[in-house]
């Protein structure tokens, strides 16, 4: 009976002691209490109204939902800022009669990240992603919303992974 107890307790003990500081979002211990996301201005050649606000809010929401950091408007321990540098729609594939069969919406965002408590973690990097859609469809309404949601989810998650999860 004692042998069975040891067999059952040993894996539980190892599991609890081997995890260290970890949470389900993949971040380790964050040496900060607050974060700030400044407005990401759209400086691309093609201006799409509202994407600056949507992107900024998406990044704020992601960090709030995956950490216990408090959002602040000024003096954040972690500061995310930058701009949308490219918003582009381009044909991707052609049909037999040389017309576009598929288009691609690509968005690139330049991020400047600073950590007041760990200056060696400062970062400036471009993140981009795309959404492909049939060329015979317009990128309006729900199609536009789906495209922007997919692109922004990927870019913000990549930013989060790079700055906080260290993946």
Short mmCIF file of C-alpha atoms in Angstrom, two decimals:
data_model
loop_
_atom_site.label_atom_id
_atom_site.label_comp_id
_atom_site.label_asym_id
_atom_site.label_seq_id
_atom_site.Cartn_x
_atom_site.Cartn_y
_atom_site.Cartn_z
CA UNK A 1 0.00 0.00 0.00
CA UNK A 2 2.85 2.42 0.85
CA UNK A 3 4.50 1.59 -2.46
CA UNK A 4 1.33 2.58 -4.38
CA UNK A 5 1.14 5.87 -2.49
CA UNK A 6 4.74 6.69 -3.41
CA UNK A 7 4.08 5.83 -7.04
CA UNK A 8 1.05 8.17 -7.12
CA UNK A 9 2.62 11.01 -5.15
CA UNK A 10 5.97 11.12 -6.99
CA UNK A 11 4.59 12.31 -10.38
CA UNK A 12 2.44 14.96 -8.71
CA UNK A 13 5.41 16.23 -6.73
CA UNK A 14 7.60 16.37 -9.85
CA UNK A 15 4.91 18.16 -11.81
CA UNK A 16 4.44 20.83 -9.16
CA UNK A 17 8.13 21.45 -8.53
CA UNK A 18 9.28 21.47 -12.15
CA UNK A 19 6.94 24.17 -13.43
CA UNK A 20 8.54 27.14 -11.67
CA UNK A 21 7.07 30.51 -12.62
CA UNK A 22 4.66 29.86 -15.45
CA UNK A 23 1.16 30.74 -16.47
CA UNK A 24 -1.14 29.60 -19.22
CA UNK A 25 -0.36 32.54 -21.52
CA UNK A 26 3.26 31.48 -21.82
CA UNK A 27 4.78 34.51 -20.14
CA UNK A 28 7.26 34.16 -17.36
CA UNK A 29 7.53 36.61 -14.51
CA UNK A 30 6.97 40.13 -15.85
CA UNK A 31 8.95 42.82 -14.04
CA UNK A 32 6.26 45.48 -14.56
CA UNK A 33 2.91 46.55 -13.19
CA UNK A 34 1.58 48.81 -15.95
CA UNK A 35 1.61 49.01 -19.72
CA UNK A 36 0.80 51.71 -22.20
CA UNK A 37 -0.21 51.37 -25.84
CA UNK A 38 0.16 54.61 -27.77
CA UNK A 39 -1.95 55.24 -30.85
CA UNK A 40 -0.56 53.43 -33.92
CA UNK A 41 -0.91 56.01 -36.71
CA UNK A 42 -1.46 54.82 -40.30
CA UNK A 43 1.38 56.26 -42.37
CA UNK A 44 1.01 53.89 -45.33
CA UNK A 45 0.39 55.18 -48.83
CA UNK A 46 -3.08 53.62 -48.89
CA UNK A 47 -5.18 55.08 -46.08
CA UNK A 48 -7.93 52.88 -44.67
CA UNK A 49 -10.04 54.82 -42.15
CA UNK A 50 -10.35 53.35 -38.67
CA UNK A 51 -7.62 50.71 -38.80
CA UNK A 52 -5.38 52.74 -36.47
CA UNK A 53 -7.99 52.69 -33.72
CA UNK A 54 -8.91 49.04 -34.31
CA UNK A 55 -5.28 47.91 -34.18
CA UNK A 56 -4.47 49.93 -31.07
CA UNK A 57 -7.51 48.55 -29.23
CA UNK A 58 -6.72 44.98 -30.33
CA UNK A 59 -3.20 45.21 -28.89
CA UNK A 60 -4.49 46.71 -25.63
CA UNK A 61 -7.12 43.98 -25.29
CA UNK A 62 -4.65 41.18 -25.96
CA UNK A 63 -2.19 42.36 -23.30
CA UNK A 64 -4.97 42.95 -20.77
CA UNK A 65 -6.47 39.51 -21.39
CA UNK A 66 -3.18 37.60 -21.23
CA UNK A 67 -1.42 39.38 -18.35
CA UNK A 68 -2.25 40.96 -15.02
CA UNK A 69 -0.74 44.28 -16.11
CA UNK A 70 -2.77 47.47 -15.69
CA UNK A 71 -3.40 49.66 -18.74
CA UNK A 72 -2.37 53.28 -18.29
CA UNK A 73 -2.33 56.31 -20.60
CA UNK A 74 0.99 57.73 -19.37
CA UNK A 75 4.17 56.59 -17.68
CA UNK A 76 3.69 52.85 -18.28
CA UNK A 77 6.40 50.42 -17.23
CA UNK A 78 6.02 48.84 -20.67
CA UNK A 79 5.35 51.09 -23.66
CA UNK A 80 4.13 49.93 -27.06
CA UNK A 81 4.20 52.50 -29.85
CA UNK A 82 4.71 52.64 -33.56
CA UNK A 83 2.85 53.02 -36.82
CA UNK A 84 1.12 51.08 -39.56
CA UNK A 85 3.68 51.42 -42.33
CA UNK A 86 2.06 49.41 -45.10
CA UNK A 87 -1.52 48.62 -46.10
CA UNK A 88 -1.52 47.00 -49.52
CA UNK A 89 -3.82 45.01 -51.78
CA UNK A 90 -2.09 43.11 -54.56
CA UNK A 91 -3.04 40.33 -57.01
CA UNK A 92 -1.57 36.96 -56.03
CA UNK A 93 -2.60 34.38 -58.61
CA UNK A 94 -3.80 34.65 -62.19
CA UNK A 95 -6.33 32.76 -64.28
CA UNK A 96 -5.72 31.34 -67.76
CA UNK A 97 -6.89 34.62 -69.35
CA UNK A 98 -4.37 36.56 -67.21
CA UNK A 99 -6.83 38.15 -64.80
CA UNK A 100 -6.39 38.04 -61.04
CA UNK A 101 -7.88 34.99 -59.37
CA UNK A 102 -6.87 35.92 -55.84
CA UNK A 103 -5.89 39.13 -54.06
CA UNK A 104 -3.87 39.59 -50.91
CA UNK A 105 -4.30 42.28 -48.28
CA UNK A 106 -0.98 42.79 -46.46
CA UNK A 107 -0.45 44.97 -43.41
CA UNK A 108 2.89 45.85 -41.82
CA UNK A 109 3.23 47.47 -38.41
CA UNK A 110 6.43 48.93 -36.99
CA UNK A 111 6.67 48.43 -33.21
CA UNK A 112 8.85 50.30 -30.76
CA UNK A 113 8.74 48.58 -27.38
CA UNK A 114 10.39 49.83 -24.23
CA UNK A 115 10.60 48.36 -20.76
CA UNK A 116 11.34 51.03 -18.14
CA UNK A 117 12.60 48.40 -15.68
CA UNK A 118 14.77 46.48 -18.17
CA UNK A 119 16.25 48.82 -20.81
CA UNK A 120 18.10 45.90 -22.44
CA UNK A 121 14.70 44.59 -23.60
CA UNK A 122 13.93 47.65 -25.75
CA UNK A 123 12.96 46.59 -29.26
CA UNK A 124 12.11 48.04 -32.65
CA UNK A 125 10.78 45.55 -35.17
CA UNK A 126 8.34 45.27 -38.08
CA UNK A 127 5.52 42.74 -37.96
CA UNK A 128 3.34 41.84 -40.91
CA UNK A 129 0.67 39.42 -41.97
CA UNK A 130 -1.76 38.98 -44.86
CA UNK A 131 -5.23 37.79 -45.83
CA UNK A 132 -6.02 36.19 -49.21
CA UNK A 133 -9.45 36.51 -50.81
CA UNK A 134 -11.02 35.84 -54.23
CA UNK A 135 -10.35 38.60 -56.75
CA UNK A 136 -14.01 38.68 -57.80
CA UNK A 137 -14.97 39.89 -54.29
CA UNK A 138 -14.66 43.38 -52.89
CA UNK A 139 -12.96 43.82 -49.54
CA UNK A 140 -15.93 45.50 -47.85
CA UNK A 141 -18.36 44.77 -45.05
CA UNK A 142 -17.97 41.44 -43.28
CA UNK A 143 -15.17 40.37 -45.65
CA UNK A 144 -13.13 43.44 -44.63
CA UNK A 145 -13.86 42.85 -40.95
CA UNK A 146 -12.79 39.19 -41.21
CA UNK A 147 -9.58 40.16 -43.01
CA UNK A 148 -8.62 42.84 -40.48
CA UNK A 149 -9.50 40.63 -37.52
CA UNK A 150 -7.33 37.78 -38.80
CA UNK A 151 -4.39 40.04 -39.63
CA UNK A 152 -4.55 42.01 -36.37
CA UNK A 153 -4.86 38.84 -34.25
CA UNK A 154 -1.70 37.45 -35.81
CA UNK A 155 0.34 40.65 -35.64
CA UNK A 156 -0.64 41.47 -32.04
CA UNK A 157 0.04 37.89 -30.92
CA UNK A 158 3.45 38.01 -32.62
CA UNK A 159 4.19 41.30 -30.82
CA UNK A 160 3.08 39.81 -27.51
CA UNK A 161 5.24 36.73 -28.04
CA UNK A 162 8.27 38.83 -28.95
CA UNK A 163 7.99 41.29 -26.05
CA UNK A 164 6.49 39.32 -23.15
CA UNK A 165 6.48 35.61 -23.92
CA UNK A 166 10.01 35.71 -25.41
CA UNK A 167 9.18 33.07 -28.03
#
